[in-house]
């Protein structure tokens, strides 16, 4: 497949007389795709029921005439002001009970049936008009579910929908009381209509109650998306896409993806480093203008797992953004690096956000490929260079990675509900594992939590840290696999209702081990490990006959194994992660990379990305800061 | 008196067929007491007025047949969900005006008359059924008043009750205006019904207003407890107990205790270190798995002061808990150490929380003596060892300590209302004094703020730091005592209405001194003291003729004395506290203890407790980490 | 003009029999002015419509007989409790929608028409009674606008007033939509009545919306003040004054001042250091008992700019205060230093707050000149010394400073609405510039943002950092001035609607430069500058032909100039500020001062103020810690 570039464009923001030139310059830059429409409801339907498609028709016509393929967005993330007059109770409420008011975007509760129907109806209207239009080559539904913390809503609509959801799941309130253990603290209910949302309780709510609310809230996003999918499917054959946002974990993306055709995500490497990543000041200063070296790759690999390998970067940072606490510019070369890294991980399209920086409203300080004065911004030349390089490069074909890593949204919810230690964070644990693999140059595929034995075929190692509950398919796969697998810490210790597993977990096949006790540790403390490294944050005491490969203090078992399955009883520091990768991936070709350098293998090439602020030598080549290099690769010389 | 062990048990959480074995194993472990029922309202009265005592009858029968004595709790800390249908306005509101909803526990406002009556009625029902049952050997009323910040409520019920309380106290609104100084900022009221609760004011409310609200809120807890006492007293001769929680200071425990027979408290040493103690990271790391070496002893001494020496530990941490920010396991030996420390301080009973770790709901990560899979947890063997040691030990008889320390809840409220320096904290000041005494091996008795001359008899030193207002009895006692007394800083400078004392305090008998000016200092600053040490946080400028024993900068008087009374004009650092103990306790045998070692003398023995993570040598003996040692002691060789 | 002292006094707080002695002692101390009445509404009108002026008549009589001149305050900052019965909706709401309740002060929303009218009516009543009374020599209107964060209110009254304000400004909602760029995110409105206040939005509100709300809120303060001015003007010829509070920036003081005769401010140097100034711990420890060496001078110079040089210090800290996080005492000498510094900067009156420390209510820990027991506090002797020195000193006449510094409230709002970097703060930037000038001994005049060419006449250098939008008059002045001017960073890059200026700013006359890109940097990072110093927080990339005087990394232009205008493309550190002052002020006599020493020139004298905690040598003289020195100065030997 030929990989291509795209760009996000807002014709409604600019005079119509500028559109043709904009389109021509996009095409001249080598851009193939243009996304439009996803925030334009107030222009598409200025008053309830009064539609205006003239401008959109013209925009489509103008863009298509320049040879661009169009992604048309449904505008449900920005209901216009009159929608509030129609549905005054459509707003989400935050956990403190405050309404989340009109005046920005995503001002709706996923549980509000009226607005859900209105949004689906808008999708129908658009589908009827443009669904068979060949210029509309793809659809985006809504925009960045969960952004601005919009999954968990405590509105009346959410309360009523939650009660319905509970009734459907448990059928009887007695069953719910038993499943949740509501006998504890006399929390038993007599009817579903007595059950409130789990906010504002005197102290911690029942974790089963909170977990049910989390599952419900995720399902509401799935259902919300499905309503528009249902509207569009009969009206179009173009692929349906959603653009997810980095490290948004409050809903199950795998579940949303089942209704879609292509996954995409919005990649803002420098914003993410500043806004939503752990890391000490030295790390953040070193990567200030590049972003974390693994954050993008992780999400690329994650979204590749959603729709059989079909995925895009729908929004790619092209310069300084406006929304992070601090917003430096990318180092020269980083826009090209980020773009190539996405392609090397299998992206079909990398689409920059946005064409021209707007001179007004919330994002006026967010760079585009063009400046607000219509001059080229720094990112445009790099995008143009990528387009040229794409033309010269043979296809960038995906190939299975040697290592699989399991990722599970519900585990994130479980540990947020019941962290036991204030800094236990599932994403961070998985991301630590991912970083450790990448420090040794390994390419990684991400698998869903219900991966089967078939899904594991072809891998040489499997990492599945921190899964709250192991799924039946995965447990079955582990029972028969011959691939070295790392499970733990805190894996399969709970039921799906967030009660304690009995017998005590992890209950792994053919591995006699049980977690007799857990401890959480404050940041300044650690437990040393025999042979190097230490355990932080989280320590388990194991019992059982499985032999230990690595031991902690006083010979305590830390890593036990039956030869294939390995269970890890603590949260490793960097040195211990390196040892674990050495051990689990012993049969995979690896090499310790220079600091900030990362590799990615495709079917035909090895790519190297230098996130470091200084040049790095690798494979006989000096790769400059923010530089990309690639070499042809025979199938048998890939890592792994 | 023979000291005994107990355990907290929730038969309603487990199948009835397990109860007999549980009871047998408790007895086999040497446990004498079992507490039940305090959270079981939804099982005792599943629907309003429909009681079910069958299961409780059976549980009592089963436990008693194993030889266990029963503490029966009134379940008012966990009103069932239907109670909210009866009293929708029974919830407390927080200071921001948000309801504190159903879904955990303690979801009630102490001022709600309807629920107060319903709770008393439940106590009557229980009293009628079990009050004369000899198997019920004690009663616990409610559970952990004030836990989860539940004393101060800003509900409508609280507002109306506060107005009534004010009307009763001041009789006329003019008297209130004058007492509070409401002429300041035109805050004068025309009627009691205009007076609101002191939350959400534009800037600081009148401190007299806040202090009155604090006194009112404490009285509401007293009245709430008294309602159940009033219900039970006619129906039982068994002692009435409440289990207080560590460092909960928002109500006057002495006042609650006046209606009860035995005081008890819930001791979670490791949770408290993580959650509610000041201390630098090194201190917290050193005592991570032991708890602060003085926190338990302080509370033991405090609760011994409540009911003529009768007190228990109602809940003793037996392993990792779930509710602190970080939850490590106790060092091996600490469960035994904590238990023996309580006995050495005079506890009649030490009762572990809980028998078996629950596999569901909020506290599923809170260790018990048994694991959720019904295997013994680490704490059980230590508890069993203590039981055996108790059998071998002659009685552990309390003896008066050489040093008395005055503790006053109202002073904590006063300084929270009017701190003047952001880190002025009454408990911390008193606890610093207590720690200084204990570093020199001294046993301490705590006295209430209205201690009389008779109460002081037999002590060799009295410490009374930070009392906002000295009570008339204590002032009278100070006027005649010959015992060296330390008063100050910030003592008797305010009236009970939280206005400035005139003439300027401390107004001590026979000590010509007045505090002309006070200063608060930020954390990084200090004032050096001649001869060693420094003053932190708080500095007073003294005037008057009393001679100085210790001086600060430029000869400023820091400690003045008339030979008996000593007034301290600042907040000492550790070195200065050591000097003060040397000076005030000059006539008491003392010795500087190794770091982490603590002593406690009973009538017959000296106990040593090693909180350090390494062995310590003392009295010719090596005491291991987490170890306890004791020696027979003749009366004349006690400290002091 | 003869400079004089004053004091704030609350006769309503004290027995009438004490007033005569108080007045006599004020006079004996050399005090000329006494401010009364500004919080006394509940005594002036105890019930609605029932006035009681007897006590005030007597107080005025008593004070005047001692020779004191009276400032009479209107009491609108403390409406009595009954006013809430009249206007239950008069309270402000905070951004979370919570009412800001009765029980302290400033409990009103500036937009509430009913209370605004009631306050003006009270001014009328007072004006009719005392407006022609020669003993009332000045009036103060209200008290400390904006204190306790009281400018921005989210009440219903504010919402309706905001809609009216918008309708008047934009005339059509289409014009508003275009001006704000509401097409972005479909935020378009159909009518003014749909527009809400910009709080509680899901994510950032439109910056134009927020900026309009800021301008509106400032106008509401102006209108509120004007209502009382309108009431008093016909009734009195005495000057009308308001007492502003330090670093309160939420309303445009220049606009309020246009309706008044004299500006005044309330100077609490030690409180400000603790409570509202950036600075590392070492700086705050060094100046703990003195206050920041430039904070007072800055405000003196700021308020001198308001009313043609007529300004007072209405409240001067005389000892420890009560409201900062930490409240140490001034070093001996500081009360005198602060007083003289105000006079050296041109104050007509320095008035201490307060005469006697109150023994009750919120400010009972706030020192006065007298202690609550009616003994002199430390400040009294220093005030008395100043009075004596004033008598001996010839007039302290103001003279134009060599340097002008432009200050603009709207720029503070703009950058608070759209900071782009979390620590971008306009006041801090301007204050850094001010400090740099003062480190070299320069006296400074502050100019309003609409300064004209005439206003610039006589200066040798102009500093105008961080102006969001350059006013037309200032732009015109810059087009013709021959005075070296420093503009930037982030100057004139935005329109007054807070959209991006096009062509890209700064659009300075005769300086070909444009800001092509901006970056914000986290605290730990910086960009080195060729020749010394560094850029922090904020970096701009310049393009255009203007030559660079100073360059940053890789030769990037940092300071460009046309010989007169200099544009600065980043936020300087201290070393770079020193270089900038050297460059822009090359033609002004300067000298690097010892750390903590500050100078101020009057028409006849040079004053030196030693804020350092140790003595400093200067001009052949040793000035002790907290000391003041002055020398006669011929006009040609002034700095500059």
Coordinates of C-alpha atoms in Angstrom, one line a residue, chain C residues 166-558:
Chain C
X166 CA -22.2 43.1 25.0
X167 CA -25.3 44.4 23.3
X168 CA -24.1 47.9 23.7
X169 CA -20.6 47.1 22.5
X170 CA -21.4 45.0 19.5
X171 CA -24.9 46.2 18.6
X172 CA -25.5 42.9 16.6
X173 CA -24.9 39.4 17.6
X174 CA -23.5 38.8 14.2
X175 CA -20.8 41.4 14.8
X176 CA -20.0 39.7 18.1
X177 CA -19.7 36.3 16.4
X178 CA -17.3 37.7 13.8
X179 CA -15.3 39.6 16.3
X180 CA -14.9 36.6 18.5
X181 CA -14.4 34.1 15.8
X182 CA -17.3 32.0 17.0
X183 CA -17.4 30.0 13.8
X184 CA -14.6 28.1 15.5
X185 CA -16.1 25.0 17.3
X186 CA -19.7 26.2 16.2
X187 CA -19.8 28.7 19.1
X188 CA -22.0 31.1 17.2
X189 CA -24.9 32.8 19.0
X190 CA -28.3 33.8 17.7
X191 CA -29.0 36.4 20.3
X192 CA -27.3 38.2 23.2
X193 CA -29.5 36.4 25.6
X194 CA -27.9 33.1 24.8
X195 CA -24.5 34.2 25.9
X196 CA -23.4 32.9 29.3
X197 CA -20.5 33.9 31.5
X198 CA -17.3 32.1 30.5
X199 CA -17.1 29.8 33.6
X200 CA -17.5 26.0 33.8
X201 CA -17.0 25.4 30.1
X202 CA -15.8 21.9 29.2
X203 CA -12.4 23.2 28.2
X204 CA -11.0 26.7 27.7
X205 CA -13.6 29.2 26.7
X206 CA -13.1 31.4 23.7
X207 CA -10.4 33.9 24.8
X208 CA -12.4 36.7 23.2
X209 CA -15.3 35.7 25.4
X210 CA -13.1 35.7 28.5
X211 CA -11.5 39.0 27.5
X212 CA -14.8 40.7 27.0
X213 CA -15.9 39.4 30.4
X214 CA -12.7 40.9 31.9
X215 CA -13.3 44.2 30.3
X216 CA -16.9 44.1 31.4
X217 CA -16.0 43.3 35.0
X218 CA -13.5 46.1 35.1
X219 CA -16.2 48.5 33.8
X220 CA -18.5 47.3 36.5
X221 CA -16.1 48.4 39.1
X222 CA -15.7 51.8 37.4
X223 CA -19.4 52.2 37.2
X224 CA -19.9 51.1 40.8
X225 CA -17.4 53.7 42.0
X226 CA -18.8 56.4 39.7
X227 CA -22.3 55.9 41.2
X228 CA -20.9 57.0 44.6
X229 CA -18.8 59.8 43.0
X230 CA -22.0 61.0 41.3
X231 CA -23.8 61.1 44.7
X232 CA -21.0 62.9 46.5
X233 CA -19.8 65.4 43.9
X234 CA -22.7 67.8 44.2
X235 CA -22.4 67.7 48.0
X236 CA -18.8 68.3 48.7
X237 CA -15.6 70.0 47.5
X238 CA -13.3 67.7 49.5
X239 CA -11.2 65.3 47.4
X240 CA -12.5 61.9 46.7
X241 CA -10.1 59.0 47.2
X242 CA -10.1 55.2 46.8
X243 CA -7.6 53.0 48.5
X244 CA -6.4 50.3 46.1
X245 CA -4.7 47.1 47.2
X246 CA -1.3 45.9 46.1
X247 CA -1.1 43.7 43.0
X248 CA -4.8 43.7 42.4
X249 CA -5.0 43.8 38.7
X250 CA -8.5 42.7 37.8
X251 CA -9.8 46.2 37.0
X252 CA -8.4 49.2 35.3
X253 CA -7.3 51.5 38.1
X254 CA -6.6 54.3 35.6
X255 CA -10.2 54.2 34.6
X256 CA -11.5 54.3 38.2
X257 CA -9.1 57.1 38.9
X258 CA -10.5 59.3 36.2
X259 CA -13.5 59.9 38.5
X260 CA -11.5 60.6 41.6
X261 CA -9.1 63.3 42.8
X262 CA -6.4 61.4 44.7
X263 CA -5.2 57.8 44.4
X264 CA -4.1 55.9 47.4
X265 CA -3.0 52.4 48.1
X266 CA -2.6 50.0 51.1
X267 CA 1.0 49.1 51.6
X268 CA 1.8 45.8 53.4
X269 CA 5.3 45.0 52.5
X270 CA 5.8 41.9 54.5
X271 CA 2.4 40.5 53.8
X272 CA 2.9 41.0 50.1
X273 CA 6.3 39.2 50.2
X274 CA 4.7 36.2 51.8
X275 CA 1.4 36.2 50.0
X276 CA 1.7 37.6 46.5
X277 CA 5.2 37.7 45.1
X278 CA 7.2 35.2 43.1
X279 CA 10.7 34.6 44.4
X280 CA 12.9 31.8 45.5
X281 CA 13.2 30.7 49.1
X282 CA 16.5 32.6 49.5
X283 CA 15.0 35.9 48.4
X284 CA 12.0 35.4 50.6
X285 CA 14.2 34.5 53.6
X286 CA 16.5 37.5 53.0
X287 CA 13.6 40.0 52.9
X288 CA 11.4 38.2 55.4
X289 CA 11.1 41.1 57.8
X290 CA 11.5 44.0 55.3
X291 CA 9.4 43.1 52.3
X292 CA 10.6 43.0 48.7
X293 CA 12.9 46.1 48.0
X294 CA 10.9 47.1 44.9
X295 CA 7.3 46.2 45.6
X296 CA 6.4 49.3 47.5
X297 CA 8.3 51.7 45.2
X298 CA 6.6 50.1 42.1
X299 CA 3.1 50.8 43.6
X300 CA 4.1 54.3 44.7
X301 CA 5.2 55.1 41.2
X302 CA 2.0 53.4 39.8
X303 CA -0.4 55.4 41.9
X304 CA 1.5 58.6 41.3
X305 CA 0.5 58.1 37.7
X306 CA -3.2 58.0 38.4
X307 CA -4.2 61.5 39.5
X308 CA -1.6 64.0 38.2
X309 CA 0.8 63.1 41.0
X310 CA -1.7 63.3 43.8
X311 CA -1.5 60.1 45.9
X312 CA -1.4 58.7 49.4
X313 CA -0.5 55.6 51.2
X314 CA -3.9 55.1 52.9
X315 CA -2.9 52.1 54.9
X316 CA 0.7 51.5 56.0
X317 CA 1.8 48.3 57.7
X318 CA 3.0 49.2 61.2
X319 CA 4.0 45.7 62.5
X320 CA 3.1 42.0 61.9
X321 CA -0.2 41.5 60.0
X322 CA -2.6 38.6 60.3
X323 CA -3.6 37.7 56.7
X324 CA -0.4 36.4 55.1
X325 CA 0.6 32.7 55.3
X326 CA 3.4 33.8 57.6
X327 CA 3.5 37.0 59.6
X328 CA 6.9 38.0 61.0
X329 CA 7.6 41.4 62.5
X330 CA 9.3 44.2 60.6
X331 CA 13.0 44.7 61.4
X332 CA 13.4 47.7 63.7
X333 CA 13.5 50.7 61.4
X334 CA 11.4 49.4 58.6
X335 CA 8.2 51.3 59.5
X336 CA 10.3 54.5 59.3
X337 CA 11.9 53.3 56.0
X338 CA 8.6 52.4 54.4
X339 CA 7.2 55.8 55.4
X340 CA 10.1 57.8 54.1
X341 CA 10.2 55.7 50.9
X342 CA 6.6 56.7 50.2
X343 CA 7.3 60.4 50.8
X344 CA 10.4 60.2 48.6
X345 CA 8.2 58.8 45.8
X346 CA 5.8 61.7 46.3
X347 CA 3.1 60.5 48.7
X348 CA 1.2 63.5 50.3
X349 CA 0.1 61.4 53.3
X350 CA 1.2 58.1 54.8
X351 CA -1.5 56.8 57.0
X352 CA -0.9 53.8 59.3
X353 CA -3.3 51.0 59.6
X354 CA -4.5 51.1 62.4
X355 CA -4.4 53.1 65.5
X356 CA -5.0 50.4 68.0
X357 CA -5.0 46.7 67.4
X358 CA -8.5 45.3 67.9
X359 CA -8.9 42.5 70.5
X360 CA -11.7 40.8 68.5
X361 CA -12.8 39.6 65.1
X362 CA -10.8 38.8 62.0
X363 CA -8.0 41.3 62.3
X364 CA -7.2 40.9 66.0
X365 CA -3.7 39.6 65.2
X366 CA -3.0 42.6 63.0
X367 CA -0.7 45.1 64.7
X368 CA -1.5 48.7 65.1
X369 CA 0.5 51.7 66.4
X370 CA -1.0 50.8 69.8
X371 CA -1.4 47.4 71.2
X372 CA -4.8 46.1 72.2
X373 CA -3.9 46.9 75.8
X374 CA -3.4 50.5 74.9
X375 CA 0.3 50.4 75.2
X376 CA 2.5 51.7 72.4
X377 CA 3.5 49.1 69.8
X378 CA 6.9 49.2 68.2
X379 CA 5.6 51.1 65.2
X380 CA 4.5 54.1 67.1
X381 CA 8.0 55.3 68.0
X382 CA 9.0 55.0 64.4
X383 CA 6.0 56.9 63.2
X384 CA 6.6 59.6 65.7
X385 CA 10.2 59.8 64.5
X386 CA 9.1 60.2 60.9
X387 CA 6.7 63.0 62.0
X388 CA 9.6 64.8 63.7
X389 CA 11.8 64.3 60.7
X390 CA 9.1 65.6 58.4
X391 CA 8.9 68.8 60.4
X392 CA 12.7 69.3 60.0
X393 CA 12.9 68.4 56.4
X394 CA 12.1 71.0 53.7
X395 CA 9.5 70.0 51.2
X396 CA 9.9 66.7 49.5
X397 CA 9.2 67.8 46.0
X398 CA 8.6 65.4 43.1
X399 CA 10.7 65.6 40.0
X400 CA 10.3 63.8 36.7
X401 CA 12.3 60.6 36.6
X402 CA 14.7 59.8 33.8
X403 CA 12.9 56.5 32.9
X404 CA 9.3 55.9 32.0
X405 CA 7.7 52.5 32.3
X406 CA 4.3 51.7 30.7
X407 CA 1.8 49.7 32.7
X408 CA -1.5 48.3 31.3
X409 CA -4.1 46.4 33.2
X410 CA -5.7 45.0 30.0
X411 CA -2.4 43.3 29.2
X412 CA -2.6 41.4 32.5
X413 CA -6.1 40.2 31.6
X414 CA -5.0 39.3 28.1
X415 CA -2.1 37.1 29.3
X416 CA -4.1 35.6 32.1
X417 CA -6.7 34.6 29.5
X418 CA -4.2 33.4 26.9
X419 CA -0.9 32.7 28.7
X420 CA 0.4 30.1 26.2
X421 CA 3.0 29.2 28.9
X422 CA 1.7 28.3 32.4
X423 CA 4.0 30.9 34.1
X424 CA 3.6 33.8 31.7
X425 CA 2.6 36.7 34.0
X426 CA 2.4 40.3 32.8
X427 CA 3.0 41.9 36.2
X428 CA 6.0 39.7 36.8
X429 CA 7.5 40.7 33.5
X430 CA 7.0 44.4 34.1
X431 CA 8.2 44.1 37.7
X432 CA 11.4 42.3 36.5
X433 CA 12.0 45.3 34.3
X434 CA 11.4 47.7 37.1
X435 CA 13.7 45.8 39.4
X436 CA 16.4 45.9 36.8
X437 CA 16.1 49.6 36.5
X438 CA 16.2 50.0 40.3
X439 CA 19.3 47.8 40.7
X440 CA 21.1 50.5 38.8
X441 CA 19.7 53.3 41.0
X442 CA 17.3 54.7 38.5
X443 CA 14.1 56.5 39.5
X444 CA 11.1 55.6 37.4
X445 CA 7.8 57.1 36.4
X446 CA 5.0 54.9 35.4
X447 CA 2.8 55.8 32.4
X448 CA -0.6 54.6 31.3
X449 CA -0.9 52.5 28.2
X450 CA -2.4 55.4 26.2
X451 CA 0.5 57.7 26.9
X452 CA 1.0 60.2 24.1
X453 CA 4.1 61.8 22.7
X454 CA 3.6 64.7 25.1
X455 CA 3.6 62.3 28.0
X456 CA 7.0 61.0 26.9
X457 CA 8.6 64.4 26.8
X458 CA 11.5 64.7 29.2
X459 CA 12.3 61.0 29.6
X460 CA 15.6 59.6 28.5
X461 CA 14.4 56.0 28.2
X462 CA 11.0 54.3 27.9
X463 CA 10.3 50.6 28.8
X464 CA 7.1 49.1 27.6
X465 CA 7.4 45.3 28.0
X466 CA 4.6 42.8 27.3
X467 CA 1.8 45.1 26.0
X468 CA -0.8 42.9 24.5
X469 CA -2.0 45.6 22.2
X470 CA -0.3 49.0 21.7
X471 CA -2.7 51.9 21.9
X472 CA -3.1 54.3 19.0
X473 CA -1.6 57.2 21.0
X474 CA 1.4 55.2 22.1
X475 CA 2.0 53.9 18.6
X476 CA 1.8 57.5 17.4
X477 CA 4.3 58.5 20.0
X478 CA 6.7 55.7 19.1
X479 CA 6.5 56.8 15.5
X480 CA 8.2 60.1 16.3
X481 CA 10.1 59.8 19.5
X482 CA 13.8 60.1 19.7
X483 CA 14.0 58.4 23.1
X484 CA 15.3 54.9 23.3
X485 CA 12.4 52.6 23.9
X486 CA 12.3 48.9 24.8
X487 CA 9.2 47.1 23.5
X488 CA 8.6 43.4 23.7
X489 CA 8.4 40.5 24.3
X490 CA 4.9 39.6 23.3
X491 CA 4.0 43.2 22.4
X492 CA 1.3 44.2 20.0
X493 CA 0.9 40.7 18.7
X494 CA -2.8 40.6 19.5
X495 CA -5.8 42.8 18.7
X496 CA -7.9 44.3 21.5
X497 CA -10.4 41.4 20.9
X498 CA -7.6 39.0 21.7
X499 CA -7.2 37.7 18.2
X500 CA -3.9 37.4 16.3
X501 CA -2.7 40.7 14.8
X502 CA -2.4 40.6 11.0
X503 CA 0.0 41.4 9.6
X504 CA 1.9 39.6 12.4
X505 CA 3.0 42.0 15.1
X506 CA 4.6 43.9 16.6
X507 CA 3.9 46.2 13.6
X508 CA 6.2 49.0 15.0
X509 CA 6.8 52.1 13.0
X510 CA 10.0 52.1 11.1
X511 CA 11.1 48.7 12.5
X512 CA 10.9 45.9 10.0
X513 CA 10.2 42.9 12.2
X514 CA 7.5 40.3 12.7
X515 CA 7.1 37.5 15.2
X516 CA 7.0 34.4 13.1
X517 CA 6.6 32.0 16.0
X518 CA 6.5 31.9 19.8
X519 CA 7.5 29.2 22.3
X520 CA 6.9 28.9 26.0
X521 CA 9.5 27.1 28.1
X522 CA 9.1 25.2 31.4
X523 CA 10.8 26.6 34.5
X524 CA 13.9 24.4 34.4
X525 CA 14.9 25.3 30.8
X526 CA 16.4 28.3 29.3
X527 CA 18.0 29.5 26.0
X528 CA 21.5 31.0 26.3
X529 CA 22.2 34.5 24.9
X530 CA 25.4 35.5 23.1
X531 CA 27.4 37.7 25.3
X532 CA 25.8 36.7 28.6
X533 CA 22.4 36.0 30.2
X534 CA 19.6 33.8 29.0
X535 CA 16.0 33.8 27.9
X536 CA 13.4 32.1 30.1
X537 CA 9.7 31.3 29.9
X538 CA 9.1 32.8 26.5
X539 CA 11.0 32.9 23.2
X540 CA 10.0 34.5 19.9
X541 CA 11.4 33.8 16.4
X542 CA 11.8 37.1 14.6
X543 CA 11.8 37.7 10.9
X544 CA 12.4 41.0 9.0
X545 CA 15.3 43.2 8.2
X546 CA 15.8 45.1 11.4
X547 CA 19.3 44.5 12.6
X548 CA 20.0 42.6 15.8
X549 CA 21.9 44.1 18.8
X550 CA 21.7 41.0 20.8
X551 CA 21.4 37.5 19.5
X552 CA 20.4 34.1 21.0
X553 CA 21.1 30.6 20.0
X554 CA 22.4 30.1 16.4
X555 CA 22.4 33.8 15.8
X556 CA 18.7 34.2 16.3
X557 CA 17.7 37.8 16.6
X558 CA 16.8 38.6 20.2

